[in-house]
XYZ file of C-alpha atoms in Angstrom:
470
model
C 5.050 2.691 -0.193
C 4.114 4.796 2.806
C 1.298 6.159 4.899
C 0.759 9.547 6.503
C -1.341 11.179 9.195
C -1.964 14.841 9.943
C -4.112 16.534 12.555
C -5.053 20.009 13.730
C -6.779 20.611 17.067
C -8.566 23.639 18.485
C -7.316 24.044 22.034
C -5.224 20.996 22.860
C -1.847 19.644 21.839
C -1.955 17.469 18.731
C 1.110 15.433 19.676
C -0.517 12.304 21.154
C -2.981 11.946 18.247
C -0.198 12.628 15.742
C 2.109 10.023 17.288
C -0.454 7.224 17.502
C -2.212 8.143 14.259
C 1.062 7.981 12.338
C 1.997 4.705 14.055
C -1.215 3.150 12.713
C 0.350 3.433 9.232
C 3.269 1.159 10.173
C 2.096 -1.700 7.938
C 2.716 0.531 4.911
C 6.425 1.155 5.362
C 9.557 0.029 7.170
C 12.420 2.369 6.248
C 11.838 5.918 7.498
C 9.544 7.625 9.965
C 9.101 11.326 10.626
C 7.014 13.869 12.531
C 6.667 17.647 12.257
C 4.572 20.029 14.361
C 3.865 23.759 14.222
C 3.486 25.823 17.387
C 1.561 29.030 16.644
C 2.554 30.601 19.984
C 6.264 30.506 19.177
C 5.818 30.379 15.378
C 8.168 27.391 15.297
C 8.281 24.157 13.347
C 9.746 21.082 15.050
C 10.822 18.083 13.001
C 12.387 14.686 13.604
C 13.202 11.799 11.234
C 14.393 8.301 12.156
C 15.576 5.179 10.358
C 13.147 2.317 11.078
C 14.966 -0.529 9.339
C 16.099 -2.165 12.587
C 13.257 -1.109 14.901
C 9.724 0.303 15.011
C 8.221 3.771 14.793
C 7.037 3.912 18.405
C 10.391 2.913 19.900
C 12.183 5.646 17.933
C 9.817 8.508 18.769
C 8.405 7.749 22.228
C 11.284 9.282 24.166
C 11.343 12.558 22.228
C 7.648 13.436 22.116
C 8.145 16.215 24.691
C 10.108 18.247 22.145
C 7.046 18.563 19.864
C 4.719 21.493 20.595
C 1.605 22.902 18.982
C -1.873 21.969 17.873
C -1.087 20.954 14.281
C 1.268 18.335 12.884
C 1.965 15.761 10.181
C 3.687 12.379 10.286
C 4.854 9.745 7.815
C 6.042 6.164 7.710
C 7.742 5.551 4.403
C 9.685 3.073 2.314
C 11.330 5.855 0.340
C 13.073 9.070 1.346
C 13.531 10.782 4.720
C 10.492 12.990 5.441
C 8.968 15.442 6.462
C 10.928 18.274 4.872
C 10.575 21.845 6.200
C 10.956 24.751 3.774
C 10.755 28.526 3.713
C 9.419 29.968 0.454
C 7.493 32.855 -1.053
C 4.345 30.865 -0.156
C 5.406 30.893 3.494
C 6.989 28.254 5.688
C 5.653 24.709 5.444
C 6.478 21.074 6.154
C 5.600 18.396 3.614
C 5.095 14.619 3.509
C 4.257 12.614 0.395
C 3.144 9.135 -0.611
C 4.478 9.140 -4.139
C 6.150 7.310 -6.981
C 7.674 9.568 -9.617
C 8.544 7.615 -12.750
C 10.085 10.634 -14.513
C 12.171 11.744 -11.513
C 15.451 12.121 -13.439
C 13.809 14.080 -16.238
C 12.236 16.534 -13.741
C 15.480 16.769 -11.784
C 17.331 17.801 -14.956
C 14.666 20.407 -15.774
C 14.786 21.950 -12.291
C 18.591 22.069 -12.218
C 18.478 23.843 -15.605
C 16.230 26.449 -13.938
C 18.970 27.124 -11.351
C 17.154 25.169 -8.641
C 19.155 22.998 -6.259
C 18.603 19.814 -4.245
C 19.843 19.702 -0.667
C 18.380 16.411 0.627
C 20.866 13.902 -0.787
C 21.280 11.760 2.328
C 20.218 8.607 0.477
C 22.640 9.291 -2.383
C 19.939 10.370 -4.825
C 17.346 13.101 -5.168
C 14.704 13.025 -2.441
C 11.400 12.874 -4.353
C 9.568 14.800 -1.610
C 12.040 17.662 -2.078
C 11.451 17.577 -5.833
C 7.695 17.785 -5.223
C 8.255 20.737 -2.854
C 10.281 22.547 -5.535
C 7.470 22.044 -8.045
C 4.990 23.437 -5.495
C 6.937 26.645 -4.858
C 6.910 27.425 -8.580
C 3.232 28.298 -8.150
C 1.904 31.669 -7.041
C -0.349 29.900 -4.522
C -0.294 26.488 -2.864
C -3.110 25.310 -5.140
C -1.307 26.470 -8.267
C 1.877 24.822 -7.004
C 0.174 21.500 -6.301
C -1.478 21.597 -9.712
C 2.033 22.087 -11.088
C 2.949 18.776 -9.455
C -0.090 17.097 -11.018
C 0.884 18.498 -14.400
C 4.515 17.398 -14.361
C 4.853 14.054 -12.609
C 4.225 10.632 -14.102
C 3.248 8.108 -11.470
C 1.350 9.306 -8.424
C 1.537 11.711 -5.515
C -0.675 12.361 -2.503
C 0.580 14.845 0.086
C 0.061 16.730 3.336
C 1.448 20.238 3.844
C 1.721 21.611 7.358
C 1.499 25.386 6.965
C 1.285 28.318 9.368
C -2.470 28.274 8.685
C -3.580 24.664 9.036
C -2.873 21.536 7.007
C -3.345 21.257 3.247
C -4.258 17.746 2.069
C -3.972 17.007 -1.667
C -4.870 13.648 -3.160
C -3.144 12.202 -6.218
C -4.617 13.498 -9.475
C -5.906 10.042 -10.473
C -6.730 9.110 -6.883
C -4.332 6.160 -7.031
C -3.617 6.494 -3.314
C -6.308 7.547 -0.830
C -6.736 10.350 1.684
C -9.461 10.045 4.310
C -10.604 12.993 6.449
C -11.642 12.331 10.052
C -13.460 14.520 12.546
C -14.000 14.692 16.301
C -14.895 17.487 18.731
C -12.328 20.221 18.295
C -10.095 18.448 15.770
C -9.750 17.212 12.199
C -7.331 14.645 10.783
C -6.239 13.360 7.375
C -4.692 9.960 6.793
C -3.834 7.250 4.292
C -5.532 4.606 6.471
C -8.881 5.160 8.161
C -7.843 2.460 10.672
C -5.963 5.324 12.363
C -9.261 6.873 13.477
C -11.392 4.634 15.771
C -9.108 4.408 18.805
C -8.350 8.144 18.659
C -12.038 9.073 18.644
C -12.309 10.254 15.018
C -15.185 9.409 12.708
C -14.747 9.323 8.939
C -15.921 12.699 7.667
C -15.231 12.270 3.957
C -12.950 10.734 1.334
C -11.005 13.207 -0.794
C -11.633 12.811 -4.507
C -8.944 12.510 -7.202
C -6.915 15.728 -7.381
C -8.986 17.335 -4.616
C -7.215 19.827 -2.360
C -8.537 20.921 1.040
C -7.264 22.999 3.947
C -7.976 21.612 7.429
C -8.248 23.975 10.332
C -9.456 23.028 13.798
C -12.912 24.463 13.102
C -13.521 23.035 9.630
C -12.375 21.862 6.209
C -12.193 24.281 3.271
C -12.165 22.941 -0.278
C -9.432 24.643 -2.325
C -9.735 22.543 -5.502
C -12.643 20.401 -6.642
C -12.013 16.712 -7.401
C -11.517 15.485 -10.949
C -13.993 13.065 -12.513
C -11.570 10.306 -13.518
C -10.297 7.958 -10.828
C -7.834 5.051 -10.872
C -7.556 3.940 -7.246
C -5.178 1.004 -6.798
C -7.126 -2.265 -6.520
C -4.215 -3.832 -4.615
C -5.111 -1.693 -1.589
C -8.022 -4.034 -0.922
C -6.148 -7.177 -1.968
C -3.039 -6.720 0.177
C -1.816 -3.358 1.438
C -4.838 -2.116 3.331
C -5.397 -2.887 7.002
C -8.617 -4.941 7.499
C -10.480 -2.154 9.327
C -9.617 0.516 6.740
C -12.049 1.888 4.169
C -11.340 3.545 0.822
C -14.148 5.131 -1.209
C -16.523 3.778 1.455
C -15.475 0.177 0.720
C -14.088 -1.739 3.712
C -10.960 -3.860 3.174
C -12.121 -6.894 5.184
C -15.551 -6.868 3.514
C -13.906 -6.905 0.080
C -11.580 -9.769 1.028
C -14.451 -11.740 2.542
C -16.622 -11.169 -0.539
C -13.853 -12.230 -2.936
C -13.427 -15.519 -1.056
C -17.177 -16.098 -0.778
C -17.749 -15.515 -4.497
C -14.850 -17.753 -5.495
C -16.058 -20.609 -3.258
C -19.491 -20.638 -4.878
C -18.053 -21.756 -8.224
C -15.151 -23.874 -6.911
C -15.646 -27.637 -7.322
C -12.678 -28.743 -5.161
C -13.387 -31.174 -2.306
C -11.535 -30.049 0.822
C -11.745 -30.606 4.581
C -11.217 -26.978 5.624
C -10.208 -23.480 4.485
C -7.201 -21.677 5.980
C -5.879 -18.154 5.573
C -2.188 -17.402 5.075
C -1.725 -14.561 7.592
C -2.432 -11.744 7.544
C -3.988 -10.658 4.272
C -5.281 -14.118 3.276
C -7.411 -14.517 6.401
C -10.393 -12.377 5.328
C -10.616 -14.181 2.001
C -10.394 -17.605 3.678
C -13.208 -16.765 6.099
C -15.358 -15.792 3.120
C -14.358 -18.914 1.222
C -15.220 -21.157 4.193
C -18.673 -19.611 4.470
C -19.293 -19.720 0.732
C -18.151 -23.342 0.457
C -19.730 -24.560 3.677
C -16.492 -25.937 5.137
C -14.872 -25.055 8.499
C -12.190 -22.395 8.842
C -9.033 -23.703 10.534
C -5.809 -21.965 11.577
C -3.245 -24.392 10.215
C -0.622 -21.641 9.987
C -0.115 -18.875 12.557
C 1.929 -15.731 12.242
C 4.567 -15.130 14.904
C 3.866 -11.496 15.774
C 6.190 -10.732 18.728
C 9.235 -10.298 16.480
C 7.851 -10.644 12.930
C 4.783 -8.383 12.997
C 5.206 -6.502 9.765
C 3.825 -7.436 6.386
C 6.710 -6.021 4.400
C 9.913 -7.952 3.839
C 13.508 -6.837 3.230
C 14.698 -5.786 -0.217
C 17.468 -8.426 -0.420
C 16.283 -11.763 -1.815
C 18.161 -13.933 0.684
C 16.649 -12.002 3.601
C 13.194 -12.112 2.004
C 13.439 -15.892 1.815
C 14.418 -16.137 5.464
C 11.696 -13.751 6.679
C 9.030 -15.485 4.597
C 9.878 -18.698 6.401
C 10.478 -17.326 9.906
C 7.297 -15.341 10.459
C 4.786 -18.121 9.618
C 4.646 -21.236 11.808
C 2.686 -24.312 10.635
C 0.620 -26.339 13.078
C 1.207 -30.055 12.532
C -1.859 -30.999 14.602
C -4.157 -29.086 12.212
C -2.403 -30.297 9.046
C -1.878 -34.017 9.355
C -3.938 -36.146 6.988
C -6.131 -33.258 5.825
C -7.147 -31.885 2.427
C -6.372 -28.232 3.021
C -7.323 -25.173 1.017
C -5.249 -22.069 1.688
C -6.207 -18.533 0.648
C -3.578 -15.873 0.007
C -3.600 -12.350 -1.389
C -1.295 -12.823 -4.390
C 1.729 -14.593 -5.823
C 4.469 -12.105 -6.691
C 7.853 -13.860 -6.818
C 6.696 -17.163 -5.353
C 9.363 -17.236 -2.633
C 6.985 -17.410 0.304
C 4.586 -19.852 -1.351
C 7.390 -22.267 -2.226
C 8.664 -22.412 1.371
C 5.187 -22.680 2.884
C 3.955 -25.501 0.640
C 7.085 -27.600 1.209
C 6.588 -27.440 4.982
C 2.858 -28.231 4.734
C 3.561 -31.526 3.005
C 6.414 -32.298 5.395
C 3.971 -31.838 8.266
C 1.544 -34.386 6.882
C -0.919 -32.465 4.707
C -2.717 -34.892 2.394
C -3.601 -32.266 -0.239
C -2.701 -28.583 -0.561
C -4.988 -26.363 -2.650
C -4.220 -22.655 -3.089
C -6.725 -19.894 -3.917
C -5.509 -16.392 -4.728
C -7.598 -13.264 -4.100
C -6.637 -11.515 -7.345
C -5.765 -12.454 -10.934
C -2.131 -13.315 -11.774
C 0.223 -10.322 -11.604
C 1.446 -9.932 -15.191
C 2.749 -6.340 -15.140
C 4.856 -4.477 -12.572
C 3.344 -1.214 -11.352
C 4.496 2.116 -12.838
C 2.067 4.181 -10.798
C 2.487 3.560 -7.060
C 5.389 2.451 -4.885
C 3.489 -0.497 -3.428
C 5.713 -3.310 -4.631
C 9.330 -4.163 -3.905
C 9.702 -5.736 -7.366
C 12.029 -3.680 -9.513
C 11.263 -5.320 -12.860
C 8.729 -7.491 -14.650
C 11.119 -10.442 -14.498
C 10.818 -10.572 -10.707
C 7.214 -11.681 -11.259
C 6.875 -15.470 -11.399
C 4.339 -15.128 -14.225
C 6.853 -13.392 -16.488
C 9.525 -15.985 -15.766
C 7.061 -18.743 -16.694
C 5.998 -16.854 -19.839
C 9.656 -16.575 -20.871
C 10.077 -20.339 -20.409
C 6.975 -21.056 -22.476
C 7.436 -18.443 -25.213
C 11.165 -17.688 -25.198
C 10.182 -14.041 -24.679
C 8.751 -12.656 -21.434
C 6.783 -10.008 -23.354
C 5.057 -12.282 -25.854
C 1.255 -12.784 -25.868
C 0.794 -10.980 -22.545
C -2.829 -10.167 -23.311
C -3.551 -13.881 -23.766
C -1.807 -14.825 -20.504
C -3.825 -12.104 -18.744
C -7.134 -13.509 -20.055
C -8.738 -15.953 -17.604
C -9.551 -19.260 -19.269
C -7.402 -18.825 -22.381
C -5.128 -21.774 -23.287
C -2.100 -19.618 -22.474
C -3.515 -18.614 -19.078
C -4.380 -22.218 -18.197
C -0.885 -23.401 -19.164
C 0.827 -20.667 -17.102
C -1.276 -21.423 -14.009
C -0.630 -25.147 -14.396
C 3.141 -24.624 -14.629
C 3.041 -22.573 -11.406
C 0.851 -25.226 -9.743
C 3.237 -27.998 -10.757
C 6.297 -26.029 -9.694
C 4.978 -25.770 -6.140
C 3.540 -29.297 -6.040
C -0.004 -28.084 -5.421
C -3.094 -30.257 -5.647
C -4.808 -27.322 -7.374
C -4.244 -23.599 -7.933
C -6.863 -21.009 -8.853
C -6.790 -17.228 -9.098
C -9.812 -14.987 -8.729
C -11.031 -13.465 -11.960
C -10.757 -9.740 -12.546
C -14.537 -9.572 -12.771
C -14.919 -11.178 -9.325
C -12.356 -8.826 -7.767
C -14.035 -5.736 -9.256
C -17.434 -7.008 -8.110
C -16.085 -7.596 -4.580
C -14.628 -4.062 -4.428
C -17.962 -2.657 -5.535
C -16.723 0.262 -7.638
C -17.078 0.644 -11.414
C -14.161 -0.969 -13.273
C -13.325 2.395 -14.849
C -12.645 3.848 -11.378
C -10.145 1.134 -10.334
C -6.569 0.661 -11.537
C -6.066 -2.954 -12.636
C -2.845 -2.384 -14.593
C -0.874 -5.124 -12.818
C -3.457 -7.692 -13.970
C -4.432 -6.521 -17.466
C -1.935 -3.823 -18.466
C -4.529 -1.056 -18.677
C -2.906 2.373 -18.296
C -3.922 5.922 -17.423
C -1.132 8.512 -17.175
């Protein structure tokens, strides 16, 4: 995954806004961070990239901010390749950052090499997908034609910011799978993945880019270079998990959606419990909604230890994931003992974190442990966006259970994805029993879509029901 931020200002340096605006995307990535600025007075680009795997964005860039000059810049925090890249081409000089997942990367790499192109950014041992996107762009006669060339060739998704010698070009993924939000304040414009970057920097949301829309931001305005497409498939998991609570996509606030999903679920839930609790951070909004909808108190029976475990994302190695899942959440015995507790969480992916948490809750005296999940069971891994660390379907607990029940992890998937079917009920009960839960319920797809408030046809729900739009 990743998140980016770009800004162009009229008369002042963009560096402070760029630094803090990019930092507000830290919950979306943990591997690489980068900044690039353009100084019109000297006609120079300045770029820096750092590894973030053992530290945080701010600590890596704070001491070198003085080297960045100019009133326009872009920044990225990413879980993929080192970015931004700076290129010189027939379109002019530009820096580029992308939030992308290219499923057909090897196929495109082979095609470009056959056209006598070359790849220089091999620091991670494989082709840098942002460089591949840049090479597809420079095949166009204009930036718009080049970006449309990207849309035409890649399978997956790609949203991008291009820092040029004449402002910043923002281009949203053709299906709108990942968002771009434009912000405005006196004398400056900004574009970002997360609108939570804006309030403390003085920006107001100006507009949301549509699917495939391309705009050029200058300090005095935003020029549309390509109109948006009609079809949209924005990732529903943005509201469930990845989005920061104060962020909005398509005018729909993340915390409002989480609250609504919990509230709606509580109104049909017959379980008798003493209180509702959120598993931090992304389960909190749902639990507050559930508590209000059910008419029970909200209690903090688990707290997240933020001084050294602040980030949502966990390491790629399973043994480290297990340790982090345990270390960052601390149960409160005083709030657990003798109680019938209902916990809300965003999702169950592998089940690692849930297994460790539930074991401790019982050890600390919980009388009953009920779990409510904000979304339907994850049945399919995502081929469209780089939001999940799971590399295959078999990393999903649902698929492992399906294989146990059917002897084939791919059998009857449509039945297991249908809420209320005998297969669905059996799968959920196996998961419930495996974790020793008093009860386990997932939100229905209908409830999630209703909570988001967009038409189902505009939202990607592939991971729940297998629906696909390439």
